[in-house]
Short mmCIF file of C-alpha atoms and ligand atoms in Angstrom, two decimals:
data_model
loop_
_atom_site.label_atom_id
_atom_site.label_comp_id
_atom_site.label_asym_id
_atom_site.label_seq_id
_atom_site.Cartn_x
_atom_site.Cartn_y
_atom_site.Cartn_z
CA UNK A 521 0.00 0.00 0.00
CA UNK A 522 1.03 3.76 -0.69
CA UNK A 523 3.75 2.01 -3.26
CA UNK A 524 3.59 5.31 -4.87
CA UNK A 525 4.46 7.76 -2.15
CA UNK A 526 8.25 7.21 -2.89
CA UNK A 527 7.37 8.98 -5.95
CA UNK A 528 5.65 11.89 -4.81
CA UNK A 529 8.16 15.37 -4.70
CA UNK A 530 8.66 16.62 -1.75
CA UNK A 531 7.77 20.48 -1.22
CA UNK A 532 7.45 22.81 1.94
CA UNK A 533 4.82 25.00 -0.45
CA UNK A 534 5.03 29.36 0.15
CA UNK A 535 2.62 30.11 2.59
CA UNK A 536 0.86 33.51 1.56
CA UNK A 537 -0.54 35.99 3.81
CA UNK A 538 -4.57 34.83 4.70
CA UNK A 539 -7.37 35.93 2.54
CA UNK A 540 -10.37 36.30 4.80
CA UNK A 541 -13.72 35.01 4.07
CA UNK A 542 -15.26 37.32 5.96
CA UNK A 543 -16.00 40.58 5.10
CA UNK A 544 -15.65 43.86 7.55
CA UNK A 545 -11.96 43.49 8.29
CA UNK A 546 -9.12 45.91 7.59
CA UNK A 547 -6.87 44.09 5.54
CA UNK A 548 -2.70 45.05 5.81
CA UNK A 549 -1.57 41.66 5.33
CA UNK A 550 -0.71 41.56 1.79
CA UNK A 551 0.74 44.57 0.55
CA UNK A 552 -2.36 44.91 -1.96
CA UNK A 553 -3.71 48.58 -3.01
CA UNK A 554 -5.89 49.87 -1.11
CA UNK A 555 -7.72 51.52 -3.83
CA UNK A 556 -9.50 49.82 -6.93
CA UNK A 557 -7.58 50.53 -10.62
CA UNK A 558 -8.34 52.92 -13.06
CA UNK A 559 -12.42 52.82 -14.21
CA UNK A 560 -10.64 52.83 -17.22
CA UNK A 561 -9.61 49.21 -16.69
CA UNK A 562 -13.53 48.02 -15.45
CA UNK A 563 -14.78 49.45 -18.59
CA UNK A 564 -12.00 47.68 -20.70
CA UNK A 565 -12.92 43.63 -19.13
CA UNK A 566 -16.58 45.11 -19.63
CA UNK A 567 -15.43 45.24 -23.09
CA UNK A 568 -14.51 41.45 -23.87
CA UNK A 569 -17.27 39.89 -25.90
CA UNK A 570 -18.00 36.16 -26.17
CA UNK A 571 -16.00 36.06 -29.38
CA UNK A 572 -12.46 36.45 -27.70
CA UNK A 573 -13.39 34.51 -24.86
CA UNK A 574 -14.59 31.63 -27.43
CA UNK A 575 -10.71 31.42 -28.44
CA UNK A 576 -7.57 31.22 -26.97
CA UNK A 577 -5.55 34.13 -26.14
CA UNK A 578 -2.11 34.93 -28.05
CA UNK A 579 0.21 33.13 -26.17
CA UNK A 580 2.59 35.75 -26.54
CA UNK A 581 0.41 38.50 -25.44
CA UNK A 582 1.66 41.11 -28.00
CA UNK A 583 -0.56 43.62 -27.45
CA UNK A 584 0.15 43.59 -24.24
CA UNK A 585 4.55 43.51 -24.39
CA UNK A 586 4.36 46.37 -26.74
CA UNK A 587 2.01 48.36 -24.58
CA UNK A 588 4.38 47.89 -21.65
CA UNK A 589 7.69 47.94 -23.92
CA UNK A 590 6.06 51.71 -24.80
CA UNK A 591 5.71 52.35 -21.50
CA UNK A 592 8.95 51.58 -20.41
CA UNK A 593 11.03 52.30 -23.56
CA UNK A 594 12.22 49.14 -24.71
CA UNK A 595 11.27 46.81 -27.45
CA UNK A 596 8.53 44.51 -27.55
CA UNK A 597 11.04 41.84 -27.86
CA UNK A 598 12.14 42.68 -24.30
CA UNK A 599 8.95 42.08 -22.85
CA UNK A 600 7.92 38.61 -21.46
CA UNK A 601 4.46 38.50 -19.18
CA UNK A 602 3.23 36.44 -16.98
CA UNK A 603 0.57 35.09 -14.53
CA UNK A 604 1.59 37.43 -11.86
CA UNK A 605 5.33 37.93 -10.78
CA UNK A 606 4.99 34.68 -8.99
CA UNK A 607 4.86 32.97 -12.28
CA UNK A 608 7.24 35.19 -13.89
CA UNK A 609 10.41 34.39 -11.26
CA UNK A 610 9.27 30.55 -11.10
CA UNK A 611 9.61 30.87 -14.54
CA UNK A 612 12.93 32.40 -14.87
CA UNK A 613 14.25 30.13 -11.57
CA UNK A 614 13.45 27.21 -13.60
CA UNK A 615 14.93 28.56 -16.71
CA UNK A 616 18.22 30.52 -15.74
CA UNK A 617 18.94 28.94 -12.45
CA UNK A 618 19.89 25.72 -14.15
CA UNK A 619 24.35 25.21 -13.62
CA UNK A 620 25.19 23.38 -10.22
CA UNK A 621 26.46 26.25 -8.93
CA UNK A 622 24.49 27.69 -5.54
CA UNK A 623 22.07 30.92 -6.03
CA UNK A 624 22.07 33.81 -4.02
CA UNK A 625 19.72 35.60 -2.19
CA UNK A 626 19.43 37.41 1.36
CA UNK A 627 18.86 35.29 4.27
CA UNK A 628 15.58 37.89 5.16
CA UNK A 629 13.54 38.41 1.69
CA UNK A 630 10.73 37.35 -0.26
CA UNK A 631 9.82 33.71 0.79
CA UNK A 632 9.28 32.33 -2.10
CA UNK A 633 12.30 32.47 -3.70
CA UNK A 634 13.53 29.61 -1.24
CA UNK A 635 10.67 27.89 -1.91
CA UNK A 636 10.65 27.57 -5.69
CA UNK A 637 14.50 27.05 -5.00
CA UNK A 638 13.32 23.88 -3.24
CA UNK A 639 10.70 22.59 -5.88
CA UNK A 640 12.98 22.86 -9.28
CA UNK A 641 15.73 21.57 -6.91
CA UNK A 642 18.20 24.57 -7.48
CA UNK A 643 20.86 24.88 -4.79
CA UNK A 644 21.25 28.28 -3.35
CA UNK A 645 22.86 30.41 -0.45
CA UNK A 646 21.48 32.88 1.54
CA UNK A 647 24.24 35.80 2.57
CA UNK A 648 22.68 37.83 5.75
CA UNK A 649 21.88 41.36 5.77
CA UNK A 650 23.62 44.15 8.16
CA UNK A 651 22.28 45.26 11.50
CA UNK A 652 20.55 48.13 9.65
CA UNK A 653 18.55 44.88 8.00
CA UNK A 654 20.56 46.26 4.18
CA UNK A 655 21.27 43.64 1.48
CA UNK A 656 25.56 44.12 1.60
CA UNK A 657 26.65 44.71 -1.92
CA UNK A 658 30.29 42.75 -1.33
CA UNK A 659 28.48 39.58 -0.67
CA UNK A 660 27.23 39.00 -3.95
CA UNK A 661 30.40 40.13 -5.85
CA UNK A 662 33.62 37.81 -6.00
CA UNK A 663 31.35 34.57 -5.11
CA UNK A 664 31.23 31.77 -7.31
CA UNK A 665 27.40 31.56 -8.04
CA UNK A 666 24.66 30.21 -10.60
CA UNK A 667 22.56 33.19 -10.65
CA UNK A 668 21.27 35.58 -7.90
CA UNK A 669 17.83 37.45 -7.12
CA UNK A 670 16.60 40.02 -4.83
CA UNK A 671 13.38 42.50 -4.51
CA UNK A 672 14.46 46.24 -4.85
CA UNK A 673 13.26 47.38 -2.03
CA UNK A 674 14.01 44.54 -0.26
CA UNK A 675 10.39 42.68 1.60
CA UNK A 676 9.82 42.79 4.21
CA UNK A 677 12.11 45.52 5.08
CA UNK A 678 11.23 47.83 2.13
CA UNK A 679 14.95 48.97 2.12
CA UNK A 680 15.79 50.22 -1.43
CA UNK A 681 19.34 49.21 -2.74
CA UNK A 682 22.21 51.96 -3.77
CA UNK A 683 21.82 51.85 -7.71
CA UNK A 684 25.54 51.99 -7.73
CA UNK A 685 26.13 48.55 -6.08
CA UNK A 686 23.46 47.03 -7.94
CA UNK A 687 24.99 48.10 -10.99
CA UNK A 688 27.98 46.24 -9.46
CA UNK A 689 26.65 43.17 -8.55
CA UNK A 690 25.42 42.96 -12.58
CA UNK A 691 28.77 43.99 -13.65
CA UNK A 692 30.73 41.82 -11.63
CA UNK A 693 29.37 38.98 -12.40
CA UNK A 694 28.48 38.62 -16.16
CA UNK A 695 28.43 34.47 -15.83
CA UNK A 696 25.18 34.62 -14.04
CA UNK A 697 21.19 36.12 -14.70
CA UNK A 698 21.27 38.83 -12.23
CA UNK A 699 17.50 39.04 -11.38
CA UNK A 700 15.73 42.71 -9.68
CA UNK A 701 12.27 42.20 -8.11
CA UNK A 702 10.99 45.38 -8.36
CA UNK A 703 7.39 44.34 -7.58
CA UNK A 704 7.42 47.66 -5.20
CA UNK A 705 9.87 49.55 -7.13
CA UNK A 706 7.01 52.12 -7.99
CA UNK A 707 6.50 53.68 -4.40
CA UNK A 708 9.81 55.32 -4.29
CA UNK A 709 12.64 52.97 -5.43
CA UNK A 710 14.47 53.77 -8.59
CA UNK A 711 14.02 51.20 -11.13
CA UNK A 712 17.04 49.19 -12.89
CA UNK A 713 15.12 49.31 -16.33
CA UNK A 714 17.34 51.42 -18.27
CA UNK A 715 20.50 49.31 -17.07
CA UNK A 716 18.76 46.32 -18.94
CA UNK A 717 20.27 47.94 -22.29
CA UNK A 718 23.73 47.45 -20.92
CA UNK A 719 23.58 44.08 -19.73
CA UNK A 720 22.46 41.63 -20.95
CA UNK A 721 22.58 39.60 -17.64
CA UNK A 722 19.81 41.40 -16.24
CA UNK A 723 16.14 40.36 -15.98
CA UNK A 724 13.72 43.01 -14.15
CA UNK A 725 10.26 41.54 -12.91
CA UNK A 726 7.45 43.51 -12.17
CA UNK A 727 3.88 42.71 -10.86
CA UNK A 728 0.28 44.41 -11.23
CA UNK A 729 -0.70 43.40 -8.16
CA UNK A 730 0.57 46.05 -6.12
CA UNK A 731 1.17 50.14 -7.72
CA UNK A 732 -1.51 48.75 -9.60
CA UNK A 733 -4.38 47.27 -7.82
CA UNK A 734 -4.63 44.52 -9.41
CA UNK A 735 -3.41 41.62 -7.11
CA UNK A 736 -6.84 39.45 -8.32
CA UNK A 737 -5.89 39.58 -11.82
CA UNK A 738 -2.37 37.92 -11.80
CA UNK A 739 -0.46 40.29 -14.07
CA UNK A 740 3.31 40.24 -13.91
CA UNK A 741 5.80 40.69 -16.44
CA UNK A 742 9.72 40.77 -16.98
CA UNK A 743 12.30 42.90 -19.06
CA UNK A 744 15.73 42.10 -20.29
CA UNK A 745 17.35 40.96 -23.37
CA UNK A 746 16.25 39.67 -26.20
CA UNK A 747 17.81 36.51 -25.35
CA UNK A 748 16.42 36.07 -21.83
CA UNK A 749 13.04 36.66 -22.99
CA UNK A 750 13.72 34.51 -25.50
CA UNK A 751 14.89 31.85 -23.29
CA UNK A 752 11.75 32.50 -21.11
CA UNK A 753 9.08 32.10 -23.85
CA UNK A 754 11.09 28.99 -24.47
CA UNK A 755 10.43 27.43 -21.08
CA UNK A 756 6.96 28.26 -20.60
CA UNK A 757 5.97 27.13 -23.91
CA UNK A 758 6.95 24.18 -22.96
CA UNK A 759 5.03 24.04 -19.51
CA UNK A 760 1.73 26.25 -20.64
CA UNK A 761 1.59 28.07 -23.49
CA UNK A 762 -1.64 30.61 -22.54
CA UNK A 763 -0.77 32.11 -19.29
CA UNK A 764 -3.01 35.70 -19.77
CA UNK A 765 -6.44 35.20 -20.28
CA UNK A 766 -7.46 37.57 -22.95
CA UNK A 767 -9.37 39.53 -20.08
CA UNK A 768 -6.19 39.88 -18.05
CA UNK A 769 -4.29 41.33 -21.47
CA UNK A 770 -7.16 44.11 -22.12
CA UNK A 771 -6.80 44.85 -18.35
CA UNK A 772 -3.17 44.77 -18.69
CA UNK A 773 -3.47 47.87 -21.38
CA UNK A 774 -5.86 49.75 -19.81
CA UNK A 775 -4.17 50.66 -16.66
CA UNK A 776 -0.92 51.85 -18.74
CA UNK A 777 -3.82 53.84 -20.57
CA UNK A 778 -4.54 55.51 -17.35
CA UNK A 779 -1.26 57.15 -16.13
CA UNK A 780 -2.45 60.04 -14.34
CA UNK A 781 -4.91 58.04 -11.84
CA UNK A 782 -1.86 55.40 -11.69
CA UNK A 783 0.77 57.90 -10.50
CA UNK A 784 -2.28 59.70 -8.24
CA UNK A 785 -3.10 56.34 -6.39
CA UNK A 786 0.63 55.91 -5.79
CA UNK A 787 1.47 59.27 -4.47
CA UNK A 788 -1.65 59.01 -2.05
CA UNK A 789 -0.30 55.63 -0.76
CA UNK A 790 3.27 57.11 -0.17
CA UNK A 791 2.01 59.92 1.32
CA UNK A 792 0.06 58.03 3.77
CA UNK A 793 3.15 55.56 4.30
CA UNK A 794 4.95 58.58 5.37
CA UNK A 795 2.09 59.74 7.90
CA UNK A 796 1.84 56.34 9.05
CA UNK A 797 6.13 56.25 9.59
CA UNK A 798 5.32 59.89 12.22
CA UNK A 799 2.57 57.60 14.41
CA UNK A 800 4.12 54.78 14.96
CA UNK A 801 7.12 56.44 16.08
CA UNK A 802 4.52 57.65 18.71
CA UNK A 803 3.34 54.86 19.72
CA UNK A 804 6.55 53.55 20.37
CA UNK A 805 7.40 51.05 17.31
CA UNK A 806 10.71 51.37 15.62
CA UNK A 807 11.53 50.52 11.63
CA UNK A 808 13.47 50.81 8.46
CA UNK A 809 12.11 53.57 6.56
CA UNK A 810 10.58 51.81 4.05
CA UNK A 811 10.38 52.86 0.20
CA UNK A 812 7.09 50.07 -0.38
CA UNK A 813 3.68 49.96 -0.08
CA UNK A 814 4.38 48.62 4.07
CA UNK A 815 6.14 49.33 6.86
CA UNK A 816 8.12 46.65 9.01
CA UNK A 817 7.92 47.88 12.63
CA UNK A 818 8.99 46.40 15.27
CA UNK A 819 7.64 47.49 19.10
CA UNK A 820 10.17 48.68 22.20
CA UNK A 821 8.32 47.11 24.52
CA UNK A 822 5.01 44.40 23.31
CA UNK A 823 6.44 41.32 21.58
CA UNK A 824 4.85 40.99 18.04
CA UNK A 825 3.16 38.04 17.98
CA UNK A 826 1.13 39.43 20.91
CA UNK A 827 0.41 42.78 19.01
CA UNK A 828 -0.29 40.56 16.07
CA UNK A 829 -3.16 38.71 17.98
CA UNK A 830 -4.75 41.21 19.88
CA UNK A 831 -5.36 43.25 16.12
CA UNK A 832 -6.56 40.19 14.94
CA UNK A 833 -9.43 39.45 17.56
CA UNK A 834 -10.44 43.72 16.95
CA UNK A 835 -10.77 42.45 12.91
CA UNK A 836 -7.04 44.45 11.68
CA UNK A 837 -4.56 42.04 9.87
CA UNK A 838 -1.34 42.68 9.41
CA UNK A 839 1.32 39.61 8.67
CA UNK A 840 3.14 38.04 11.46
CA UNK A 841 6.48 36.28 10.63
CA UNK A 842 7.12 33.46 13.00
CA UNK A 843 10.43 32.93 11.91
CA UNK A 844 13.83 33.69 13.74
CA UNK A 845 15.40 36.91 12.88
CA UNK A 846 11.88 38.37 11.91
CA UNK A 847 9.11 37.65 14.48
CA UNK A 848 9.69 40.64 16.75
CA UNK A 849 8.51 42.63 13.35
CA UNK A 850 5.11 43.01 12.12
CA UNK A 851 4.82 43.93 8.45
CA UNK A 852 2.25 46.76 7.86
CA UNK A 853 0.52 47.07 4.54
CA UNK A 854 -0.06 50.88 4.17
CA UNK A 855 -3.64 51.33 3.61
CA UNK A 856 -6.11 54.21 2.89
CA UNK A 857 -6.36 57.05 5.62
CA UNK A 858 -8.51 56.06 7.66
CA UNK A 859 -7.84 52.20 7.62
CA UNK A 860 -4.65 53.15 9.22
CA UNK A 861 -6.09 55.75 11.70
CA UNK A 862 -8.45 52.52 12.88
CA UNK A 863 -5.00 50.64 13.44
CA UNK A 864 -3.66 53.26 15.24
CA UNK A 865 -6.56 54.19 17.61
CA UNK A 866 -6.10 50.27 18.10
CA UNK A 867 -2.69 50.11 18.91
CA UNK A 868 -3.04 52.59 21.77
CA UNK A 869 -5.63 50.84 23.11
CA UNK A 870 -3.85 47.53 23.09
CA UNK A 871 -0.33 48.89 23.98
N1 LIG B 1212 7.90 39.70 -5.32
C1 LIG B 1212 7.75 40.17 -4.08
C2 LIG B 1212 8.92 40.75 -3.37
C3 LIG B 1212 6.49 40.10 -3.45
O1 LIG B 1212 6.33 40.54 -2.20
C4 LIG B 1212 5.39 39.56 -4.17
C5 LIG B 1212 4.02 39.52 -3.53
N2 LIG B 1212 3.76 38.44 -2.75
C6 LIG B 1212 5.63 39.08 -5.45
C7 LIG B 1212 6.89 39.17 -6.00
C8 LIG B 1212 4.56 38.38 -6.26
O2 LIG B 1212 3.50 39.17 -6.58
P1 LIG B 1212 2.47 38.76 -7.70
O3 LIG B 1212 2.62 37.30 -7.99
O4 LIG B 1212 1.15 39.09 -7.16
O5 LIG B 1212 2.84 39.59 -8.89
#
């Protein structure tokens, strides 16, 4: 019996931050927008008749890469999109994380990366960050390695990187695909786009689901060379060709359509984030000074996980870390206004 479990692969799956069923609960768990995307993009998906949805998408989502490659001044040959970021940097572990040679990423960053390191079986090494909780540059230069990723800023710190050591790392290593996660590059870090011109080592990911409000439409895409992007289509086409549903793609171009409620939704999120950095100060929490769309704070006095529990029973969620080096921080997901004067008015109470 159960013959067939010594086939089974072995995973410790990415736990994501919990999606309530319940409704009347302020939700800063997940680093989603707190306000809905352009009306431009409703009206767009209102927009896809029962002919496109009879066929398949285009696998390559065209109209999508050159909308983006406009946006962002590259060609549409640089361009390669995805079902989310998640999918994007699965993708590219499986594809340019391949030699025997051990990746690198921090010790305290995203936690998937580990994860999909684990399920495509790619060996890695995790260098620690500072006491200030920094990525340090001269760890990832002069190491014999088989690729390396991190998130600029850095989650869950939201620490932004010097561009001139990231340039660095990129340069000083040309033998590996240097990969940027810049999933919250759009609330005040400063992206590595350009820099993809020059290298051709470089891969930038990027992700709808945050600057962009649209976390339930898995949107994420990737820029680099032509040969990367290349070597990406090549992988997922042979895994699943149609990744974007056609309604996703219209979405997709809508919200670059709308770049003046874009950059307004952004600026009221970072101007809130910066509000938000002035009270908790008050109320006693200490943090990095984030450059995302959260805030990773961790209390003088009241241990986290308690904090984390007593907003919980008064229906705020925030995301809880129970993992050494991280779990006497709670990671704040800046909301609107007055979602985050309802945490505050509930952390005095409870501290
Ligand atoms: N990168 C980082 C650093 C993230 O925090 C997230 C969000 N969990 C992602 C990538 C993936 O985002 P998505 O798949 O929604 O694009």
């Amino acid at each position: 019996m159960y013959g067939w479990k010594k086939n089974i692969r072995q995973v410790t799956p990415y736990v994501p931050g919990e999606q309530p069923r319940e409704g009347n609960i302020i939700k800063l768990n997940t680093n989603e927008n707190p306000y809905p995307p352009s009306g431009k993009v409703l009206e767009a998906i209102k927009g896809v008749d029962g002919e496109q949805m009879r066929k398949y998408p285009d696998p390559d989502a065209l109209s999508l890469a050159k909308a983006l490659a406009g946006y962002h001044g590259v060609s549409s040959s640089n361009v390669f999109v995805g079902v989310g970021s998640d999918d994007v940097i699965g993708m590219s572990f499986l594809t340019f994380f391949n030699g025997g040679e051990k990746v690198l990423f921090p010790d305290i960053t995203y936690s998937f990366y580990d994860v999909w390191a684990g399920l495509f079986k790619v060996p890695y090494m995790t260098p620690e960050l500072d006491g200030d909780l920094r990525i340090c540059c001269s760890d990832y230069i002069n190491v014999k390695n088989g690729g390396i990723i991190f998130p600029n800023p850095n989650a869950p710190t939201g620490l932004d990187m010097d561009m001139r050591d990231m340039e660095e790392i990129i340069k000083s290593n040309p033998s590996s695909v240097v990969i940027v996660d810049e999933a919250y590059v759009d609330f005040g870090g400063v992206s590595m786009i350009p820099l993809t011109k020059k290298y051709d080592n470089l891969l930038i990911t990027r992700t709808y689901s945050k600057s962009r409000s649209m976390a339930g439409m898995r949107i994420g895409y990737a820029i680099g060379d032509k040969e990367l992007i290349d070597t990406l289509k090549a992988v997922k086409n042979s895994y699943n060709s149609y990744t974007l549903s056609s309604v996703a793609i219209k979405a997709a171009i809508a919200s670059l359509e709308d770049d003046e409620y874009f950059k307004k939704c952004v600026k009221k999120i970072t101007d809130t984030r910066e509000r938000s950095k002035t009270e908790l100060k008050k109320l006693g929490f200490s943090f990095p000074d984030s450059k995302a769309n959260f805030i990773f704070a961790k209390h003088e006095k009241v241990p986290a996980g308690e904090i984390f529990q007593r907003l919980k029973e008064n229906k705020i969620l925030v995301r809880y870390f129970d993992r050494e080096k991280i779990n006497g921080h709670l990671r704040i997901t800046v909301g609107t206004d007055e979602e985050m004067d309802s945490l505050f008015s509930c952390l005095g109470r409870i501290l």
